Tab-separated table of C-alpha atoms in Angstrom:
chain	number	residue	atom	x	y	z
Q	958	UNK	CA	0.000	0.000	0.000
Q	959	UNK	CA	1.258	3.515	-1.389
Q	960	UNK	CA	2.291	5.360	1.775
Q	961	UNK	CA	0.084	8.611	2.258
Q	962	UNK	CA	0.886	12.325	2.015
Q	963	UNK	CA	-0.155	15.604	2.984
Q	964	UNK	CA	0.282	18.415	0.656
Q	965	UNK	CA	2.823	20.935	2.390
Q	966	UNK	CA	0.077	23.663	2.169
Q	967	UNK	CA	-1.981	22.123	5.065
Q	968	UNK	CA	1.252	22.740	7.516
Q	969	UNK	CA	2.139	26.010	6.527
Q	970	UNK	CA	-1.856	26.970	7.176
Q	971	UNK	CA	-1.619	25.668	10.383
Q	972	UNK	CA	1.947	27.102	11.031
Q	973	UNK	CA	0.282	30.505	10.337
Q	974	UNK	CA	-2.478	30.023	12.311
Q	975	UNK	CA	0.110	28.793	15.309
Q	976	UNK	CA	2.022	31.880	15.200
Q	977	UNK	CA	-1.288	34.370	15.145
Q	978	UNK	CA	-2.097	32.451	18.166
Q	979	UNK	CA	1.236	33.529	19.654
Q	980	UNK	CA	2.091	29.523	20.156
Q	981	UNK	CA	5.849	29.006	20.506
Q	982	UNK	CA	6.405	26.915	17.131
Q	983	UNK	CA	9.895	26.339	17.519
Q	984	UNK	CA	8.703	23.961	20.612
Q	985	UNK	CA	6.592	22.392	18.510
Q	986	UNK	CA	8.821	21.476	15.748
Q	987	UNK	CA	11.616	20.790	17.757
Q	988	UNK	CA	9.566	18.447	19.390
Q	989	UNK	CA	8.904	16.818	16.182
Q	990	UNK	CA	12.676	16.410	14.720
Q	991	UNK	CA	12.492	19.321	12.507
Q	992	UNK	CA	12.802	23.551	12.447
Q	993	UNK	CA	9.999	25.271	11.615
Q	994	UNK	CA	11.612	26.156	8.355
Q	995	UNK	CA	10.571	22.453	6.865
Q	996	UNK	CA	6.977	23.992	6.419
Q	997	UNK	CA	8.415	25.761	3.717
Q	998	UNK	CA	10.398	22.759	2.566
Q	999	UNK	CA	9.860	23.316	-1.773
Q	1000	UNK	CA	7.223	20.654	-3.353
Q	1001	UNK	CA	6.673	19.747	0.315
Q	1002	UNK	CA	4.239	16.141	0.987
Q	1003	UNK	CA	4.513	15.102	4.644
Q	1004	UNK	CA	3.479	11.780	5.955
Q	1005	UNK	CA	-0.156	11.918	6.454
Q	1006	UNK	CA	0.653	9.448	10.224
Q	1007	UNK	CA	2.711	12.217	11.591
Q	1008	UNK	CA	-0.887	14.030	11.927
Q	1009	UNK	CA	-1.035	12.279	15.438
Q	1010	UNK	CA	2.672	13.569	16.404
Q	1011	UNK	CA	1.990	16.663	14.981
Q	1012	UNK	CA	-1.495	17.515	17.500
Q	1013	UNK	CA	-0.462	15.932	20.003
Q	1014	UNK	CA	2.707	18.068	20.407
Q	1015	UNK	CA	0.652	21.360	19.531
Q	1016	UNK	CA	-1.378	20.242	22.561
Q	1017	UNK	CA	0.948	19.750	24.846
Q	1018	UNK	CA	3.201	22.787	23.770
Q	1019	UNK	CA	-0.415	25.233	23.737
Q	1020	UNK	CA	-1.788	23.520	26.756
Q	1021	UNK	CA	-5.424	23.729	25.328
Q	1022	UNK	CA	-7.347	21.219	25.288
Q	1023	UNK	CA	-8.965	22.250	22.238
Q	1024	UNK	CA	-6.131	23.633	19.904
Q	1025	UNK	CA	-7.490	22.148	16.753
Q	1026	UNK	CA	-10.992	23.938	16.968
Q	1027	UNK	CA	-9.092	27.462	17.970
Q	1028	UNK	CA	-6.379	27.212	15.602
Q	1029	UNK	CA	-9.223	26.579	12.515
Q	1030	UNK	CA	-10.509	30.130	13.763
Q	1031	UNK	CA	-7.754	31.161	12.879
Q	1032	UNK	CA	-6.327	29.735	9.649
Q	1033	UNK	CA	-5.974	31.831	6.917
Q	1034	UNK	CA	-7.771	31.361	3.533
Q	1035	UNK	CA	-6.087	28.923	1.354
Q	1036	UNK	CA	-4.839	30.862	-1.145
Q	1037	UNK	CA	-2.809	30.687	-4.687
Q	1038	UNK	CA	-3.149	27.407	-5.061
Q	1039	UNK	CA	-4.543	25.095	-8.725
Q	1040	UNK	CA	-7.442	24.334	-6.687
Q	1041	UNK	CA	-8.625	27.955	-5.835
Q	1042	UNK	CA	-8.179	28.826	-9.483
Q	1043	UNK	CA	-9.932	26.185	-10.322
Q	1044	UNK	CA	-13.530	27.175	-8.536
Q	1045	UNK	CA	-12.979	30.993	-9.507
Q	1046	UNK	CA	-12.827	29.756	-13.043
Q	1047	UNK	CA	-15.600	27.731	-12.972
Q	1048	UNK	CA	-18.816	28.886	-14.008
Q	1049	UNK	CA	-20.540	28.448	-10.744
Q	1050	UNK	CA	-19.784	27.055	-7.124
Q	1051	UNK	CA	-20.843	23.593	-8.114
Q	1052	UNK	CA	-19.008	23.148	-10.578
Q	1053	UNK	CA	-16.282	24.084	-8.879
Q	1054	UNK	CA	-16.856	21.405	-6.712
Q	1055	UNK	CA	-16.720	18.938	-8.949
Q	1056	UNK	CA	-13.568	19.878	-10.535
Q	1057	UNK	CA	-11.572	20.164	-7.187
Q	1058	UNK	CA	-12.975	16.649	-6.447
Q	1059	UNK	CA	-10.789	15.281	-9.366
Q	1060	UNK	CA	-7.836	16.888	-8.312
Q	1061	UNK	CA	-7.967	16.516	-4.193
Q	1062	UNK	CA	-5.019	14.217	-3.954
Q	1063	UNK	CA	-2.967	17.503	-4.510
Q	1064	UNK	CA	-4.463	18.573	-0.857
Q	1065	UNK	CA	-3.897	15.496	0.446
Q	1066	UNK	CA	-3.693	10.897	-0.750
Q	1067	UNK	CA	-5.804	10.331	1.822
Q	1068	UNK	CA	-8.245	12.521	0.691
Q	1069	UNK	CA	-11.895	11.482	-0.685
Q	1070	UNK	CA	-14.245	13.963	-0.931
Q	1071	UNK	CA	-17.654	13.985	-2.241
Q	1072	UNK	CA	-20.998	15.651	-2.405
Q	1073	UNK	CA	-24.272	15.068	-2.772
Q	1074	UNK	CA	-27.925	17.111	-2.814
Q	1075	UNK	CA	-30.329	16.470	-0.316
Q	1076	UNK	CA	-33.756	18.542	-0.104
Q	1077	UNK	CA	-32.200	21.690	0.681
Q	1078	UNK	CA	-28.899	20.831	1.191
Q	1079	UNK	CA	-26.046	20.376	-0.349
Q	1080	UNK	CA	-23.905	17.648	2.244
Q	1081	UNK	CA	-20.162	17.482	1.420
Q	1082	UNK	CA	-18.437	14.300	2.919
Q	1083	UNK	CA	-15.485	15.738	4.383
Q	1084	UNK	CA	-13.225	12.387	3.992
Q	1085	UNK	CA	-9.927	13.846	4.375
Q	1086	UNK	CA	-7.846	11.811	6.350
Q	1087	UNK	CA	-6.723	7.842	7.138
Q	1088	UNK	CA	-8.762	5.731	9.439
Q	1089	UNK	CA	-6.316	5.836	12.068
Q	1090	UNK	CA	-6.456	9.778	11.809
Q	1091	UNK	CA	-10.347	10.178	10.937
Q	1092	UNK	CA	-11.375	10.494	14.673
Q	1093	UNK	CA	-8.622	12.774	15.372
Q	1094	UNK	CA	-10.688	15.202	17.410
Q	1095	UNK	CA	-8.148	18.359	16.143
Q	1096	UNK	CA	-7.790	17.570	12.722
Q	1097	UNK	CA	-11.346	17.044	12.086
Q	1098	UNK	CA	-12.423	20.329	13.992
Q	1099	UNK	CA	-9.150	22.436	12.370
Q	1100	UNK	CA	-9.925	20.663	8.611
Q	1101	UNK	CA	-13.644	21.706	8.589
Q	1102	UNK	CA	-12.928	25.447	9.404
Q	1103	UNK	CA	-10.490	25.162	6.547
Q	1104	UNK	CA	-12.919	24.288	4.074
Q	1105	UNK	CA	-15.546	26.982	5.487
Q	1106	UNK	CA	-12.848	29.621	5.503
Q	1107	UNK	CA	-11.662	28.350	1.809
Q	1108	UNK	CA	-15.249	28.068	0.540
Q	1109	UNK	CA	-16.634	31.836	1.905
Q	1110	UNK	CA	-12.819	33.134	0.137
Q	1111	UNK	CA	-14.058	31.554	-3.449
Q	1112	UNK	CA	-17.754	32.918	-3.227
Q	1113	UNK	CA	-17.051	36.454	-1.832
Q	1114	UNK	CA	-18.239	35.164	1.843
Q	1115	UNK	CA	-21.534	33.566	0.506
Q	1116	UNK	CA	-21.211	30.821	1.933
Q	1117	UNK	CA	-22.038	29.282	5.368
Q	1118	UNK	CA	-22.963	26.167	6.999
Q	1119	UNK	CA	-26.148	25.023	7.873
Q	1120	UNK	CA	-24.910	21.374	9.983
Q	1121	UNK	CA	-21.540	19.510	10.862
Q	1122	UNK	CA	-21.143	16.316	11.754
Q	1123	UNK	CA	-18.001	15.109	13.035
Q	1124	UNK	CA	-17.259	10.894	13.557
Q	1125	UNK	CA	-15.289	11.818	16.512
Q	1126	UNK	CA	-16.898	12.287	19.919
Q	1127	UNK	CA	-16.460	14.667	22.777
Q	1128	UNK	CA	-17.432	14.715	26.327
Q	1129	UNK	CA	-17.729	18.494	26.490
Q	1130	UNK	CA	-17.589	21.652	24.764
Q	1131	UNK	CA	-20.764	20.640	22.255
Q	1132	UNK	CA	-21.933	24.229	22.547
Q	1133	UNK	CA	-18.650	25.234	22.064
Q	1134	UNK	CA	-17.971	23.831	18.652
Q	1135	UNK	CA	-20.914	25.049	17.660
Q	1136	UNK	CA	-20.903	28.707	18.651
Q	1137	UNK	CA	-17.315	28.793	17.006
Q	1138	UNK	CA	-18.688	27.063	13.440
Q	1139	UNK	CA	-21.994	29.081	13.899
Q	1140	UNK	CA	-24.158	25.829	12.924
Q	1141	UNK	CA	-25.761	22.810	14.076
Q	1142	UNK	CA	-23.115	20.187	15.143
Q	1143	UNK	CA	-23.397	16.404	15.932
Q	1144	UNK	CA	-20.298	14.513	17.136
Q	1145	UNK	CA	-20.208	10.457	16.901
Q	1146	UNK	CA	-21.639	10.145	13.425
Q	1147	UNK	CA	-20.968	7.875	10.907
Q	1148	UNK	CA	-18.909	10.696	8.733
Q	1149	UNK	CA	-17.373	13.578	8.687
Q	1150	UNK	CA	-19.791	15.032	6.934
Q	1151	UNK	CA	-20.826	19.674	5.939
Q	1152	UNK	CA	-23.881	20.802	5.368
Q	1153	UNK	CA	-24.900	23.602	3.430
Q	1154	UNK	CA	-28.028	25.305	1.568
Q	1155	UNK	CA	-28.020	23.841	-2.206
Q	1156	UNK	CA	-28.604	26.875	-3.583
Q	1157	UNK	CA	-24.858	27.534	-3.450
Q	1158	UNK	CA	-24.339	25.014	-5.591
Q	1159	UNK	CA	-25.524	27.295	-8.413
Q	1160	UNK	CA	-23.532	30.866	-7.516
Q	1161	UNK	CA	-22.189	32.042	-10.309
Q	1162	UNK	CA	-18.987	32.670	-10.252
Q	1163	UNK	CA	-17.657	36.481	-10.972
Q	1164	UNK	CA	-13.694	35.000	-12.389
Q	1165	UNK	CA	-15.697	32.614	-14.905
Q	1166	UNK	CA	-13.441	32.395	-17.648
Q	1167	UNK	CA	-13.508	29.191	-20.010
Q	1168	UNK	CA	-10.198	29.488	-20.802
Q	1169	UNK	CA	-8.585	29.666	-17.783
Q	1170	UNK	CA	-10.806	27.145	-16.556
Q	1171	UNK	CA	-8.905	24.740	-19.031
Q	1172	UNK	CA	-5.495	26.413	-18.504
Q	1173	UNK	CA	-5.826	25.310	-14.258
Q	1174	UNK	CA	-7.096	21.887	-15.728
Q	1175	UNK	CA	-4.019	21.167	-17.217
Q	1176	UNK	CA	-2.123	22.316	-14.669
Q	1177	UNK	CA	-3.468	20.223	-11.853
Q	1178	UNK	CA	-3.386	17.141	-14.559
Q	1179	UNK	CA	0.200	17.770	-15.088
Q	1180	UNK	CA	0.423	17.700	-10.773
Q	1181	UNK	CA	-1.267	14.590	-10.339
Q	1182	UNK	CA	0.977	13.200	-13.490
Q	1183	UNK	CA	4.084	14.080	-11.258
Q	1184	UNK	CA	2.662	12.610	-7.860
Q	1185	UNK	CA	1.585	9.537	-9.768
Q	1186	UNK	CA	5.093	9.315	-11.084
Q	1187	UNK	CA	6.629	9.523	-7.580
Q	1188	UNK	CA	4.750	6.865	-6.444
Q	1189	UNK	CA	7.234	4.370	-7.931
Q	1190	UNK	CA	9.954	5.986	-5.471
Q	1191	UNK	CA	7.154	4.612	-2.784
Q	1192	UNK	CA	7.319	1.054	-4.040
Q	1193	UNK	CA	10.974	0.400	-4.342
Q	1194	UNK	CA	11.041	1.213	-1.046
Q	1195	UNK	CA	8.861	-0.793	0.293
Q	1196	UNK	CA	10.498	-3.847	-1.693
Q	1197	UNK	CA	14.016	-2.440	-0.450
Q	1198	UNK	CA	12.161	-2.896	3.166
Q	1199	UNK	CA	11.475	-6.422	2.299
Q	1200	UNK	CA	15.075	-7.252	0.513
Q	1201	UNK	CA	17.167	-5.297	2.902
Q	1202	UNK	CA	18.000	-7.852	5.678
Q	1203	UNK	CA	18.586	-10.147	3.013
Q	1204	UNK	CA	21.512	-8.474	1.129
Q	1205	UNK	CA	19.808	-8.983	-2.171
Q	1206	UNK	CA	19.362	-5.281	-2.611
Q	1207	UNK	CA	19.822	-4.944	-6.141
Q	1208	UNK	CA	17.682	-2.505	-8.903
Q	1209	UNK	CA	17.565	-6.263	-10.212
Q	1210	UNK	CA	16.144	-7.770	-7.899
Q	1211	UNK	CA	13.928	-5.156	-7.056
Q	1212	UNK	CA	13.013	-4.639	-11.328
Q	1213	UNK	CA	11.970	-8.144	-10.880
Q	1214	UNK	CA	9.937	-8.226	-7.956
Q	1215	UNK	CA	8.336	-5.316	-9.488
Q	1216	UNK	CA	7.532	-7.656	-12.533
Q	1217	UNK	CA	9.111	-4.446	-14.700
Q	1218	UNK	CA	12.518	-4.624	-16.865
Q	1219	UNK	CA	15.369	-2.784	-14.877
Q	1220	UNK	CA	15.699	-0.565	-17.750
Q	1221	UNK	CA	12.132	0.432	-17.032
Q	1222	UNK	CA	12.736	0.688	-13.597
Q	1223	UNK	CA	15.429	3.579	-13.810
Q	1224	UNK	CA	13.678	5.163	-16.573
Q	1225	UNK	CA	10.821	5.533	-14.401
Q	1226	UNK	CA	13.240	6.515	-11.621
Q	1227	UNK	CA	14.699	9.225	-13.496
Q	1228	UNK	CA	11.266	10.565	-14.144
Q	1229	UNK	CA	10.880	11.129	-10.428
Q	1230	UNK	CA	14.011	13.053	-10.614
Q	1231	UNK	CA	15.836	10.008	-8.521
Q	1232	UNK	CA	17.540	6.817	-8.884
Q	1233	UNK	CA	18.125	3.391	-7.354
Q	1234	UNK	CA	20.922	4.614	-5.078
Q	1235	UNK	CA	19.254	7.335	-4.111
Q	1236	UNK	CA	16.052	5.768	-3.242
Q	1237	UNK	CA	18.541	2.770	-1.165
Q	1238	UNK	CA	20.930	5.265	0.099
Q	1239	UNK	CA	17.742	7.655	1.580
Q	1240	UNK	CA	15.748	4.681	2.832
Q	1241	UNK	CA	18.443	3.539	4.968
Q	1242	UNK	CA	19.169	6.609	6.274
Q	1243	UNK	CA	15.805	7.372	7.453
Q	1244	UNK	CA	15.945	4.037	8.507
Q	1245	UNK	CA	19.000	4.642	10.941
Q	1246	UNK	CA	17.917	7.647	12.123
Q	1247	UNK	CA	14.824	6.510	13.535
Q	1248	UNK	CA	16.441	3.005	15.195
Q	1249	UNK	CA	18.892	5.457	16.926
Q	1250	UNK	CA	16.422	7.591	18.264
Q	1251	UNK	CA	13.769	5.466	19.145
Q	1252	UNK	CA	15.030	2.459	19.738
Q	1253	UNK	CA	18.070	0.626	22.497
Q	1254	UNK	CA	19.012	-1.700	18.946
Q	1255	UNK	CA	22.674	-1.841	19.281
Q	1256	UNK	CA	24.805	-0.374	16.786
Q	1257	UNK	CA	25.437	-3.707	15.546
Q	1258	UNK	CA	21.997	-4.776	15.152
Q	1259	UNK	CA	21.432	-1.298	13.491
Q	1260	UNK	CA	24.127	-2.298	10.782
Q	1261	UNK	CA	22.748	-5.444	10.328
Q	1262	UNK	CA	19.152	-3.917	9.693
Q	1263	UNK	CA	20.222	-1.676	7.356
Q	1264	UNK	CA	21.712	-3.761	5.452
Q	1265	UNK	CA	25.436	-3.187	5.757
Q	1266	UNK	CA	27.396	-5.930	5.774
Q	1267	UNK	CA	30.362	-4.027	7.809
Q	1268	UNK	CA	30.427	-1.825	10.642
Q	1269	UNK	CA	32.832	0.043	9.482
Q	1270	UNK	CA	30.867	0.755	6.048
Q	1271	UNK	CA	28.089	1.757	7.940
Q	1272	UNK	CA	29.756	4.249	10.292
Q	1273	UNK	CA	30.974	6.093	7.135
Q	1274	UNK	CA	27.714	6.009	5.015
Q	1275	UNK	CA	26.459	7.701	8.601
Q	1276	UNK	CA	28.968	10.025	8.903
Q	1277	UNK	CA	28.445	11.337	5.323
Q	1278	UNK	CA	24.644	11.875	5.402
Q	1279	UNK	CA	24.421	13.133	8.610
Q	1280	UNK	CA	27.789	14.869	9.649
Q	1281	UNK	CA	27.637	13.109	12.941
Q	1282	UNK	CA	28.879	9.618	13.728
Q	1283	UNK	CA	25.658	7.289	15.034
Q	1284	UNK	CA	26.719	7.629	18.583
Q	1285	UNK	CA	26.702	10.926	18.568
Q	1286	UNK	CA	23.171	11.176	16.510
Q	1287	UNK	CA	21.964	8.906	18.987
Q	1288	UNK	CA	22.698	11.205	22.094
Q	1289	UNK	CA	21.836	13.757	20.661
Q	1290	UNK	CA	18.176	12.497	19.739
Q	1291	UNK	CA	14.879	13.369	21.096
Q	1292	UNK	CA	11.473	12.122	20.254
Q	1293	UNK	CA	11.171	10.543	16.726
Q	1294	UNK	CA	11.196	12.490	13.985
Q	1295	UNK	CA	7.482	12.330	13.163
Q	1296	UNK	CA	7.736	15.057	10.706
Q	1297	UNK	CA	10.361	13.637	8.504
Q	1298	UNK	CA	10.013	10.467	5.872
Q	1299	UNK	CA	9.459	7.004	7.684
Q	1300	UNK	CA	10.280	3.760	6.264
């Protein structure tokens, strides 16, 4: 299974919503493994796990027990993005809709939107996140004020909500929530699910413009062509995962597992602007940070699970990636670096 990825615009909404809220992000980050430059990190995807690292150390660093709900009041509209253009382009709201839905893996893989008319109202099924992250009480409450906020930007504040309904539940706060999304809320549902009158569906909207409209089509195709192509970066390494305690780890062997000519295989490489020994040399990095910092393996163990066949090899492959021999990394590690690439 393709691992799954957050587009890098989700953080840096958040990260500007953390520092309106005068939140110490350097704590945060730190706390994660990274500086709070990686938000800005160019063609940024993150993990789409490290969403439970991610709240639960904006918690604990804010000390509010409901960060996620606050923080959504104050993100800022997403903005400059293919999939704005693409509703202010469209001819109406609606249709806007329907366009973004083809294109939402650029917000997010584990995205999986979709929207449906009922009586009055329009419900859109706000399926944005993993199963193990789905009843994540702060992403759910921080996502849907996204969308609100995103959706009143694109129709010149038209648009409101008439009902949320959230899978996750809560002891507390009901009125809360509710006061803060100004609408009828229900927690424990069966979806994630917004509600809104219907007749937004139809707003026209005042950037129509049938060319651009296929101009920002392109576009996002051309996006989803290149995330589709990095995919194959996803599934040598998983097979490297497999092969690696074996010492079989070979763009052969791999080629072959993949049931693909190795030729193919570092063509397609290439076109992910990589290569074999990249994709080896990166996973086992990754790989050696996180059994230093998390984990009592011995250094020995840790070359054998890496796949070195000598100590000495792997002290120097260390040394080069991360300037620091894997003693010192190891002291010098905190909590597990949630925020970068995991094996």
């Amino acid at each position: 299974m393709q691992e799954l990825r957050d587009g890098g615009v989700m953080l840096r909404l958040i990260y500007e919503a953390m520092k309106a809220k005068g939140m110490d992000t350097d704590l945060v980050f730190s706390r994660l493994g990274v500086s709070a430059d990686y938000v800005y990190t160019e063609k940024l995807r993150t993990p789409h796990s490290a969403q439970l690292a991610f709240w639960q150390a904006v918690e604990e660093v804010s000390g509010d027990p409901d960060i996620g709900l606050h923080l959504g009041q104050l993100l800022p509209a997403y903005k400059g993005q293919v999939l704005e253009y693409l509703f202010l382009s469209s001819p109406n709201f609606g249709e806007g809709l329907r366009r973004a839905k083809n294109y939402q893996r650029l917000l997010s893989d584990a995205a999986n939107t979709d929207f449906f008319v009922e009586g009055e109202n329009a419900c859109m099924i706000t399926d944005a996140a993993s199963d193990e992250v789905r009843q994540l009480r702060h992403f759910n409450e921080c996502f849907v004020q996204g969308l609100i906020t995103f959706f009143q930007s694109v129709t010149d504040h038209q648009f409101y909500p008439s009902r949320v309904e959230f899978e996750h539940e809560r002891e507390d706060g009901h009125e809360h929530v509710a006061d803060v999304l100004g609408c009828e809320v229900v927690f424990g549902a069966e979806e994630n699910r917004l509600y809104f009158p219907a007749s937004l569906l139809s707003r026209a909207s005042p950037h129509a413009e049938p060319e651009l409209l296929d101009l920002h089509e392109r576009f996002a195709s051309e996006q989803i062509a290149r995330l589709e192509k990095k995919d194959i970066v996803g599934q040598v390494e998983r097979i490297i995962a497999e092969f690696l305690d074996s010492g079989d780890v070979t763009l052969d062997a791999v080629a072959s597992r993949l049931g693909i000519k190795p030729r193919t295989l570092r063509t397609r490489l290439t076109e992910a602007e990589s290569s074999f020994n990249q994709v080896l040399a990166d996973f086992r990095y990754r790989l050696a940070r996180r059994l230093l910092a998390t984990t009592n393996e011995s250094i020995d163990e840790i070359v054998y699970l890496t796949g070195f066949s000598e100590p000495s090899t792997f002290y120097r492959a260390f040394k080069r990636w991360s300037g620091k021999t894997p003693i010192e990394y190891r002291k010098e590690a905190g909590n597990k670096e949630a925020m970068e690439d995991t094996p």
